[in-house]
mmCIF file of C-alpha atoms in Angstrom:
data_model
loop_
_atom_site.group_PDB
_atom_site.id
_atom_site.type_symbol
_atom_site.label_atom_id
_atom_site.label_comp_id
_atom_site.label_asym_id
_atom_site.label_seq_id
_atom_site.Cartn_x
_atom_site.Cartn_y
_atom_site.Cartn_z
ATOM 1 C CA MET A 1 3.824 -21.742 -13.126
ATOM 2 C CA SER A 2 6.026 -18.782 -14.075
ATOM 3 C CA ILE A 3 8.095 -16.510 -11.849
ATOM 4 C CA ARG A 4 7.327 -12.818 -12.293
ATOM 5 C CA PRO A 5 10.361 -10.892 -13.562
ATOM 6 C CA ILE A 6 11.568 -7.934 -11.508
ATOM 7 C CA SER A 7 10.741 -4.744 -13.415
ATOM 8 C CA SER A 8 12.355 -2.328 -10.959
ATOM 9 C CA HIS A 9 14.056 -2.242 -7.581
ATOM 10 C CA SER A 10 14.214 1.065 -5.666
ATOM 11 C CA LYS A 11 14.403 2.687 -2.251
ATOM 12 C CA ALA A 12 11.589 4.817 -0.826
ATOM 13 C CA VAL A 13 12.450 8.525 -0.880
ATOM 14 C CA PRO A 14 12.243 10.873 2.162
ATOM 15 C CA THR A 15 9.268 13.190 1.669
ATOM 16 C CA LEU A 16 7.465 15.927 3.628
ATOM 17 C CA GLU A 17 3.655 15.764 3.635
ATOM 18 C CA GLY A 18 0.634 17.114 5.505
ATOM 19 C CA ALA A 19 1.523 19.800 8.046
ATOM 20 C CA GLY A 20 5.153 18.703 8.114
ATOM 21 C CA VAL A 21 5.134 14.924 8.505
ATOM 22 C CA LYS A 22 8.414 13.247 7.584
ATOM 23 C CA LEU A 23 7.771 10.000 5.723
ATOM 24 C CA HIS A 24 9.190 7.869 2.890
ATOM 25 C CA ARG A 25 7.441 7.592 -0.494
ATOM 26 C CA ALA A 26 7.910 4.380 -2.457
ATOM 27 C CA PHE A 27 5.999 5.688 -5.486
ATOM 28 C CA GLY A 28 3.504 8.385 -6.411
ATOM 29 C CA PHE A 29 2.883 11.459 -8.593
ATOM 30 C CA GLN A 30 4.885 9.951 -11.446
ATOM 31 C CA ASN A 31 3.814 7.501 -14.168
ATOM 32 C CA PRO A 32 0.465 6.072 -12.977
ATOM 33 C CA ASP A 33 0.507 3.380 -15.670
ATOM 34 C CA GLN A 34 3.376 1.492 -14.032
ATOM 35 C CA LEU A 35 1.380 0.139 -11.095
ATOM 36 C CA ASP A 36 -2.210 0.751 -12.253
ATOM 37 C CA PRO A 37 -4.581 0.564 -10.316
ATOM 38 C CA PHE A 38 -2.284 1.872 -7.545
ATOM 39 C CA LEU A 39 -1.281 5.524 -7.494
ATOM 40 C CA LEU A 40 0.840 6.155 -4.406
ATOM 41 C CA PHE A 41 2.443 4.320 -1.492
ATOM 42 C CA ASP A 42 3.765 6.085 1.628
ATOM 43 C CA ASP A 43 5.703 4.584 4.529
ATOM 44 C CA PHE A 44 5.064 6.802 7.554
ATOM 45 C CA ARG A 45 7.194 4.887 10.074
ATOM 46 C CA ASN A 46 8.869 7.358 12.424
ATOM 47 C CA ASP A 47 10.349 7.133 15.934
ATOM 48 C CA HIS A 48 10.458 10.891 16.605
ATOM 49 C CA PRO A 49 7.105 12.502 17.585
ATOM 50 C CA GLU A 50 8.237 15.970 16.508
ATOM 51 C CA ASP A 51 8.433 14.607 12.956
ATOM 52 C CA PHE A 52 4.816 13.430 12.719
ATOM 53 C CA LEU A 53 2.556 14.958 15.420
ATOM 54 C CA ARG A 54 1.463 17.865 13.186
ATOM 55 C CA GLY A 55 -0.262 15.218 11.110
ATOM 56 C CA PHE A 56 -2.509 15.589 8.084
ATOM 57 C CA PRO A 57 -5.102 18.325 8.800
ATOM 58 C CA TRP A 58 -8.301 18.721 6.794
ATOM 59 C CA HIS A 59 -7.829 17.934 3.107
ATOM 60 C CA PRO A 60 -10.037 16.669 0.237
ATOM 61 C CA HIS A 61 -10.129 13.430 -1.746
ATOM 62 C CA ARG A 62 -12.160 12.496 -4.826
ATOM 63 C CA GLY A 63 -12.006 9.631 -7.301
ATOM 64 C CA ILE A 64 -9.755 7.306 -5.285
ATOM 65 C CA GLU A 65 -9.587 4.911 -2.340
ATOM 66 C CA THR A 66 -7.059 5.269 0.486
ATOM 67 C CA ILE A 67 -5.843 2.307 2.529
ATOM 68 C CA THR A 68 -4.191 2.982 5.899
ATOM 69 C CA TYR A 69 -2.453 0.122 7.758
ATOM 70 C CA VAL A 70 -1.118 0.894 11.248
ATOM 71 C CA LEU A 71 1.690 -1.168 12.817
ATOM 72 C CA ASN A 72 2.454 0.926 15.928
ATOM 73 C CA GLY A 73 0.927 4.015 17.489
ATOM 74 C CA THR A 74 -2.545 5.362 16.679
ATOM 75 C CA VAL A 75 -4.180 7.559 14.046
ATOM 76 C CA ASP A 76 -7.190 9.708 15.010
ATOM 77 C CA HIS A 77 -9.402 10.459 12.028
ATOM 78 C CA GLY A 78 -12.480 12.538 11.275
ATOM 79 C CA ASP A 79 -14.339 13.679 8.168
ATOM 80 C CA SER A 80 -16.901 16.047 6.718
ATOM 81 C CA LEU A 81 -19.638 13.410 7.053
ATOM 82 C CA GLY A 82 -19.277 13.365 10.836
ATOM 83 C CA ASN A 83 -17.366 10.090 11.051
ATOM 84 C CA GLU A 84 -14.558 9.877 13.591
ATOM 85 C CA GLY A 85 -12.485 7.204 15.269
ATOM 86 C CA THR A 86 -9.032 5.899 16.074
ATOM 87 C CA LEU A 87 -6.913 3.306 14.279
ATOM 88 C CA GLY A 88 -4.611 1.327 16.575
ATOM 89 C CA ALA A 89 -1.750 -1.106 16.076
ATOM 90 C CA GLY A 90 -2.704 -3.762 13.514
ATOM 91 C CA ASP A 91 -5.841 -1.916 12.355
ATOM 92 C CA VAL A 92 -6.763 -1.068 8.763
ATOM 93 C CA GLN A 93 -8.978 1.621 7.272
ATOM 94 C CA TRP A 94 -10.107 1.443 3.663
ATOM 95 C CA MET A 95 -11.726 4.738 2.669
ATOM 96 C CA THR A 96 -13.570 5.065 -0.630
ATOM 97 C CA ALA A 97 -13.518 8.814 -1.281
ATOM 98 C CA GLY A 98 -15.831 8.522 -4.291
ATOM 99 C CA SER A 99 -17.602 11.801 -5.095
ATOM 100 C CA GLY A 100 -15.655 13.663 -2.461
ATOM 101 C CA ILE A 101 -14.800 13.902 1.189
ATOM 102 C CA LEU A 102 -12.852 16.203 3.506
ATOM 103 C CA HIS A 103 -10.980 14.434 6.259
ATOM 104 C CA GLN A 104 -8.048 14.646 8.635
ATOM 105 C CA GLU A 105 -5.617 12.056 10.017
ATOM 106 C CA MET A 106 -3.646 12.863 13.152
ATOM 107 C CA PRO A 107 -0.994 10.303 14.177
ATOM 108 C CA LYS A 108 0.138 9.689 17.737
ATOM 109 C CA GLY A 109 3.080 7.589 18.872
ATOM 110 C CA ASN A 110 2.955 4.564 21.145
ATOM 111 C CA ALA A 111 4.500 4.507 24.635
ATOM 112 C CA LYS A 112 7.952 4.634 23.006
ATOM 113 C CA GLY A 113 6.983 7.540 20.748
ATOM 114 C CA GLN A 114 6.845 5.341 17.629
ATOM 115 C CA MET A 115 4.372 5.866 14.804
ATOM 116 C CA HIS A 116 4.605 3.104 12.200
ATOM 117 C CA GLY A 117 2.286 2.465 9.278
ATOM 118 C CA PHE A 118 1.579 2.711 5.569
ATOM 119 C CA GLN A 119 -0.875 4.417 3.239
ATOM 120 C CA LEU A 120 -1.740 3.194 -0.252
ATOM 121 C CA TRP A 121 -3.874 5.024 -2.828
ATOM 122 C CA ALA A 122 -5.909 2.979 -5.307
ATOM 123 C CA ASN A 123 -7.647 4.472 -8.309
ATOM 124 C CA LEU A 124 -11.375 4.198 -8.980
ATOM 125 C CA PRO A 125 -12.738 3.503 -12.484
ATOM 126 C CA GLY A 126 -14.627 6.357 -14.088
ATOM 127 C CA ALA A 127 -18.004 4.725 -13.450
ATOM 128 C CA MET A 128 -17.325 4.752 -9.682
ATOM 129 C CA LYS A 129 -15.552 8.064 -9.190
ATOM 130 C CA MET A 130 -18.743 9.862 -8.134
ATOM 131 C CA THR A 131 -20.168 7.131 -5.889
ATOM 132 C CA ALA A 132 -21.027 7.913 -2.282
ATOM 133 C CA PRO A 133 -18.046 7.902 0.119
ATOM 134 C CA ARG A 134 -17.652 4.805 2.305
ATOM 135 C CA TYR A 135 -15.441 3.564 5.138
ATOM 136 C CA GLN A 136 -14.331 0.095 6.144
ATOM 137 C CA ASP A 137 -12.594 0.178 9.534
ATOM 138 C CA VAL A 138 -11.094 -3.198 10.429
ATOM 139 C CA SER A 139 -9.669 -4.200 13.801
ATOM 140 C CA GLY A 140 -6.357 -6.055 13.719
ATOM 141 C CA LYS A 141 -7.916 -8.983 15.618
ATOM 142 C CA ASP A 142 -10.291 -9.564 12.696
ATOM 143 C CA ILE A 143 -7.501 -9.935 10.122
ATOM 144 C CA PRO A 144 -6.788 -13.639 9.537
ATOM 145 C CA GLU A 145 -3.189 -14.795 9.945
ATOM 146 C CA ILE A 146 -1.920 -18.017 8.390
ATOM 147 C CA ILE A 147 1.137 -19.729 9.911
ATOM 148 C CA ASP A 148 2.783 -22.309 7.663
ATOM 149 C CA ASP A 149 4.796 -25.312 8.903
ATOM 150 C CA ASP A 150 8.112 -23.572 8.085
ATOM 151 C CA GLY A 151 7.193 -20.538 10.217
ATOM 152 C CA THR A 152 6.043 -18.316 7.338
ATOM 153 C CA ARG A 153 3.267 -15.976 8.489
ATOM 154 C CA VAL A 154 0.773 -14.248 6.199
ATOM 155 C CA LYS A 155 -1.828 -11.694 7.302
ATOM 156 C CA VAL A 156 -4.616 -11.516 4.727
ATOM 157 C CA ILE A 157 -5.827 -7.920 4.816
ATOM 158 C CA VAL A 158 -7.671 -7.922 1.493
ATOM 159 C CA GLY A 159 -8.448 -10.708 -0.952
ATOM 160 C CA SER A 160 -8.184 -14.472 -0.604
ATOM 161 C CA PHE A 161 -5.002 -16.411 0.043
ATOM 162 C CA TRP A 162 -4.218 -19.966 1.187
ATOM 163 C CA GLY A 163 -7.875 -20.598 2.019
ATOM 164 C CA GLN A 164 -8.416 -17.410 4.055
ATOM 165 C CA THR A 165 -10.242 -14.243 3.005
ATOM 166 C CA GLY A 166 -9.500 -10.783 4.366
ATOM 167 C CA PRO A 167 -12.251 -8.708 6.021
ATOM 168 C CA VAL A 168 -12.158 -5.772 3.566
ATOM 169 C CA ASP A 169 -14.412 -6.270 0.543
ATOM 170 C CA GLY A 170 -16.151 -4.562 -2.355
ATOM 171 C CA ILE A 171 -13.011 -2.788 -3.573
ATOM 172 C CA ALA A 172 -12.931 -1.584 -7.184
ATOM 173 C CA ALA A 173 -9.345 -2.710 -7.879
ATOM 174 C CA ASP A 174 -10.138 -6.240 -6.649
ATOM 175 C CA PRO A 175 -6.828 -6.154 -4.769
ATOM 176 C CA GLN A 176 -4.844 -8.616 -2.740
ATOM 177 C CA TYR A 177 -3.009 -7.030 0.209
ATOM 178 C CA LEU A 178 -0.792 -9.368 2.252
ATOM 179 C CA ASP A 179 1.591 -8.758 5.165
ATOM 180 C CA ILE A 180 4.172 -11.568 4.936
ATOM 181 C CA PHE A 181 6.996 -12.753 7.206
ATOM 182 C CA VAL A 182 9.416 -15.444 5.963
ATOM 183 C CA PRO A 183 11.851 -16.844 8.601
ATOM 184 C CA ALA A 184 15.622 -16.805 8.229
ATOM 185 C CA GLY A 185 16.929 -18.980 5.397
ATOM 186 C CA VAL A 186 13.507 -20.067 4.153
ATOM 187 C CA LYS A 187 12.758 -19.925 0.426
ATOM 188 C CA LYS A 188 9.068 -19.381 -0.265
ATOM 189 C CA THR A 189 6.857 -19.023 -3.321
ATOM 190 C CA PHE A 190 3.581 -17.069 -3.301
ATOM 191 C CA PRO A 191 0.932 -17.260 -6.037
ATOM 192 C CA VAL A 192 -0.188 -13.988 -7.645
ATOM 193 C CA ASP A 193 -2.980 -13.773 -10.209
ATOM 194 C CA THR A 194 -1.453 -13.438 -13.678
ATOM 195 C CA TYR A 195 -3.703 -10.546 -14.665
ATOM 196 C CA ARG A 196 -2.856 -8.302 -11.705
ATOM 197 C CA ARG A 197 -0.147 -5.679 -11.375
ATOM 198 C CA ALA A 198 2.000 -6.523 -8.360
ATOM 199 C CA PHE A 199 4.662 -5.069 -6.087
ATOM 200 C CA ALA A 200 6.413 -5.965 -2.843
ATOM 201 C CA TYR A 201 7.550 -3.504 -0.186
ATOM 202 C CA VAL A 202 10.171 -4.731 2.290
ATOM 203 C CA PHE A 203 10.008 -3.153 5.746
ATOM 204 C CA ASP A 204 11.904 -5.492 8.063
ATOM 205 C CA GLY A 205 14.866 -7.849 7.658
ATOM 206 C CA ALA A 206 16.121 -8.596 4.167
ATOM 207 C CA GLY A 207 15.840 -11.157 1.417
ATOM 208 C CA ALA A 208 16.258 -11.802 -2.285
ATOM 209 C CA PHE A 209 13.472 -12.049 -4.833
ATOM 210 C CA ALA A 210 13.931 -14.512 -7.690
ATOM 211 C CA ASP A 211 14.026 -12.938 -11.131
ATOM 212 C CA ALA A 212 12.674 -14.866 -14.118
ATOM 213 C CA SER A 213 15.027 -12.970 -16.439
ATOM 214 C CA ALA A 214 18.129 -14.587 -14.909
ATOM 215 C CA PRO A 215 19.511 -17.637 -16.775
ATOM 216 C CA ALA A 216 18.663 -20.905 -15.053
ATOM 217 C CA GLY A 217 21.362 -22.144 -12.698
ATOM 218 C CA VAL A 218 23.271 -18.841 -12.562
ATOM 219 C CA LEU A 219 24.034 -17.366 -9.139
ATOM 220 C CA LEU A 220 23.487 -13.606 -9.102
ATOM 221 C CA GLU A 221 26.083 -12.125 -6.724
ATOM 222 C CA LYS A 222 24.710 -13.407 -3.414
ATOM 223 C CA GLU A 223 24.438 -16.573 -1.392
ATOM 224 C CA VAL A 224 21.693 -16.474 1.223
ATOM 225 C CA MET A 225 22.202 -18.751 4.216
ATOM 226 C CA GLY A 226 24.646 -20.790 2.119
ATOM 227 C CA GLN A 227 22.077 -21.610 -0.557
ATOM 228 C CA GLU A 228 23.060 -20.956 -4.156
ATOM 229 C CA VAL A 229 19.828 -19.735 -5.671
ATOM 230 C CA ASN A 230 18.895 -17.771 -8.749
ATOM 231 C CA ILE A 231 18.359 -14.402 -7.021
ATOM 232 C CA ARG A 232 18.906 -10.679 -7.103
ATOM 233 C CA ASP A 233 20.756 -8.713 -4.438
ATOM 234 C CA LEU A 234 19.273 -8.714 -0.964
ATOM 235 C CA SER A 235 16.391 -6.265 -0.586
ATOM 236 C CA GLY A 236 16.273 -4.550 2.806
ATOM 237 C CA ASP A 237 14.193 -2.006 4.677
ATOM 238 C CA ARG A 238 12.128 0.459 2.597
ATOM 239 C CA THR A 239 12.759 -1.314 -0.712
ATOM 240 C CA LEU A 240 10.095 -1.412 -3.431
ATOM 241 C CA ILE A 241 10.173 -4.315 -5.900
ATOM 242 C CA ARG A 242 7.907 -3.996 -8.931
ATOM 243 C CA PHE A 243 7.097 -7.191 -10.842
ATOM 244 C CA GLY A 244 6.272 -7.958 -14.444
ATOM 245 C CA THR A 245 3.813 -10.601 -15.668
ATOM 246 C CA GLY A 246 3.693 -14.103 -14.196
ATOM 247 C CA ASP A 247 1.769 -16.124 -11.637
ATOM 248 C CA GLU A 248 4.164 -16.437 -8.690
ATOM 249 C CA VAL A 249 6.685 -14.509 -6.615
ATOM 250 C CA THR A 250 9.598 -16.301 -4.924
ATOM 251 C CA VAL A 251 11.695 -14.885 -2.081
ATOM 252 C CA GLN A 252 14.713 -16.233 -0.205
ATOM 253 C CA ALA A 253 14.845 -14.824 3.341
ATOM 254 C CA GLY A 254 18.147 -13.496 4.687
ATOM 255 C CA PRO A 255 19.773 -14.298 8.046
ATOM 256 C CA ASP A 256 17.213 -12.250 10.029
ATOM 257 C CA GLY A 257 14.176 -13.244 7.991
ATOM 258 C CA ILE A 258 12.163 -10.827 5.866
ATOM 259 C CA ARG A 259 8.834 -9.050 6.315
ATOM 260 C CA PHE A 260 7.155 -7.358 3.388
ATOM 261 C CA LEU A 261 3.833 -6.329 1.925
ATOM 262 C CA LEU A 262 2.789 -8.131 -1.259
ATOM 263 C CA ILE A 263 0.119 -6.105 -3.031
ATOM 264 C CA SER A 264 -1.588 -6.721 -6.364
ATOM 265 C CA GLY A 265 -4.641 -5.413 -8.178
ATOM 266 C CA ALA A 266 -6.476 -5.517 -11.492
ATOM 267 C CA PRO A 267 -5.435 -2.631 -13.765
ATOM 268 C CA ILE A 268 -8.173 -0.124 -14.644
ATOM 269 C CA GLU A 269 -6.518 1.098 -17.861
ATOM 270 C CA GLU A 270 -8.354 4.421 -18.113
ATOM 271 C CA PRO A 271 -7.058 7.964 -18.698
ATOM 272 C CA ILE A 272 -5.937 9.809 -15.560
ATOM 273 C CA ALA A 273 -6.197 13.525 -14.726
ATOM 274 C CA TRP A 274 -4.462 13.974 -11.374
ATOM 275 C CA HIS A 275 -4.021 16.922 -9.039
ATOM 276 C CA GLY A 276 -2.872 16.080 -5.502
ATOM 277 C CA PRO A 277 -5.585 14.075 -3.700
ATOM 278 C CA ILE A 278 -8.072 14.349 -6.597
ATOM 279 C CA VAL A 279 -7.864 11.829 -9.446
ATOM 280 C CA MET A 280 -10.332 11.968 -12.337
ATOM 281 C CA ASN A 281 -10.400 10.770 -15.970
ATOM 282 C CA THR A 282 -10.329 14.109 -17.769
ATOM 283 C CA GLN A 283 -8.955 17.617 -17.267
ATOM 284 C CA ALA A 284 -12.533 18.948 -17.452
ATOM 285 C CA GLU A 285 -13.564 16.718 -14.516
ATOM 286 C CA LEU A 286 -10.476 17.798 -12.600
ATOM 287 C CA LYS A 287 -11.193 21.487 -13.167
ATOM 288 C CA GLN A 288 -14.797 20.948 -12.066
ATOM 289 C CA ALA A 289 -13.651 19.289 -8.831
ATOM 290 C CA ILE A 290 -11.280 22.178 -8.045
ATOM 291 C CA ALA A 291 -14.014 24.736 -8.822
ATOM 292 C CA GLU A 292 -16.396 22.894 -6.483
ATOM 293 C CA LEU A 293 -13.781 22.970 -3.738
ATOM 294 C CA ARG A 294 -13.591 26.740 -4.101
ATOM 295 C CA ASN A 295 -17.355 27.384 -4.239
ATOM 296 C CA GLY A 296 -18.336 24.983 -1.459
ATOM 297 C CA THR A 297 -20.157 22.335 -3.516
ATOM 298 C CA PHE A 298 -17.449 19.643 -3.372
ATOM 299 C CA ILE A 299 -19.257 17.495 -0.780
ATOM 300 C CA LYS A 300 -22.344 15.908 -2.336
ATOM 301 C CA PRO A 301 -25.546 15.275 -0.351
ATOM 302 C CA ALA A 302 -26.264 11.663 0.613
ATOM 303 C CA HIS A 303 -28.816 9.963 -1.588
#
């Protein structure tokens, strides 16, 4: 077994999206090779309704999949195919945009006015970019949760982990999407397929991720709960950790525990032509998509 080295360690950046939604972007619209097959990750946690109620009115997508995970509040959604519904706390929607779709997402706060959740964009390989659009709406109660003897909790949203398989399937990137809580002071190791790109996103508490590049037996700046371990600085709320190659990720939870998403997927390794919510392989395909948006032929008839 080999610990994945930490390739980068960064904070999500405040960003304005949609009709004026204030959110934090961990990555996106930069170098798509770094986390291939993933393109963008947004943290739309907000406790002030005036900062998110204008939402994300009608907009297009083509050539990608979008994954929305709601922690608190609700998101009303509708699309050009006539689908509509509401995502509640704990729910997940995996939308395969494929050949093209127009949709809207309108967040609402809970009783306390809180709207908490995440959206991830995953690329589609060229052979699947023009497939028919598809939705997978998953209720939080259908997402398996594993509770280990030490109190570690893992929700398996996509993929298989510790003998459980998440309810979302048939995804091009063959991803693993886990919501993990590690209790205070616990050191825990999680297997990750060697051939997948992987990142962690911390959103509650704090902890330290082991780094394979550190010399064995050397303490890196911090003790966590009195344990001298080979770690980096504590990673807290809204921190993105990108990993290199290896087959496991180890984290040491801080005094309040740590909760984070651990996401990995098989790289597609194809050329990318990207303009906003449309991601194709070539500039010619991108220009065609934009022309179809303008002339009204963007949405393809169902076969």
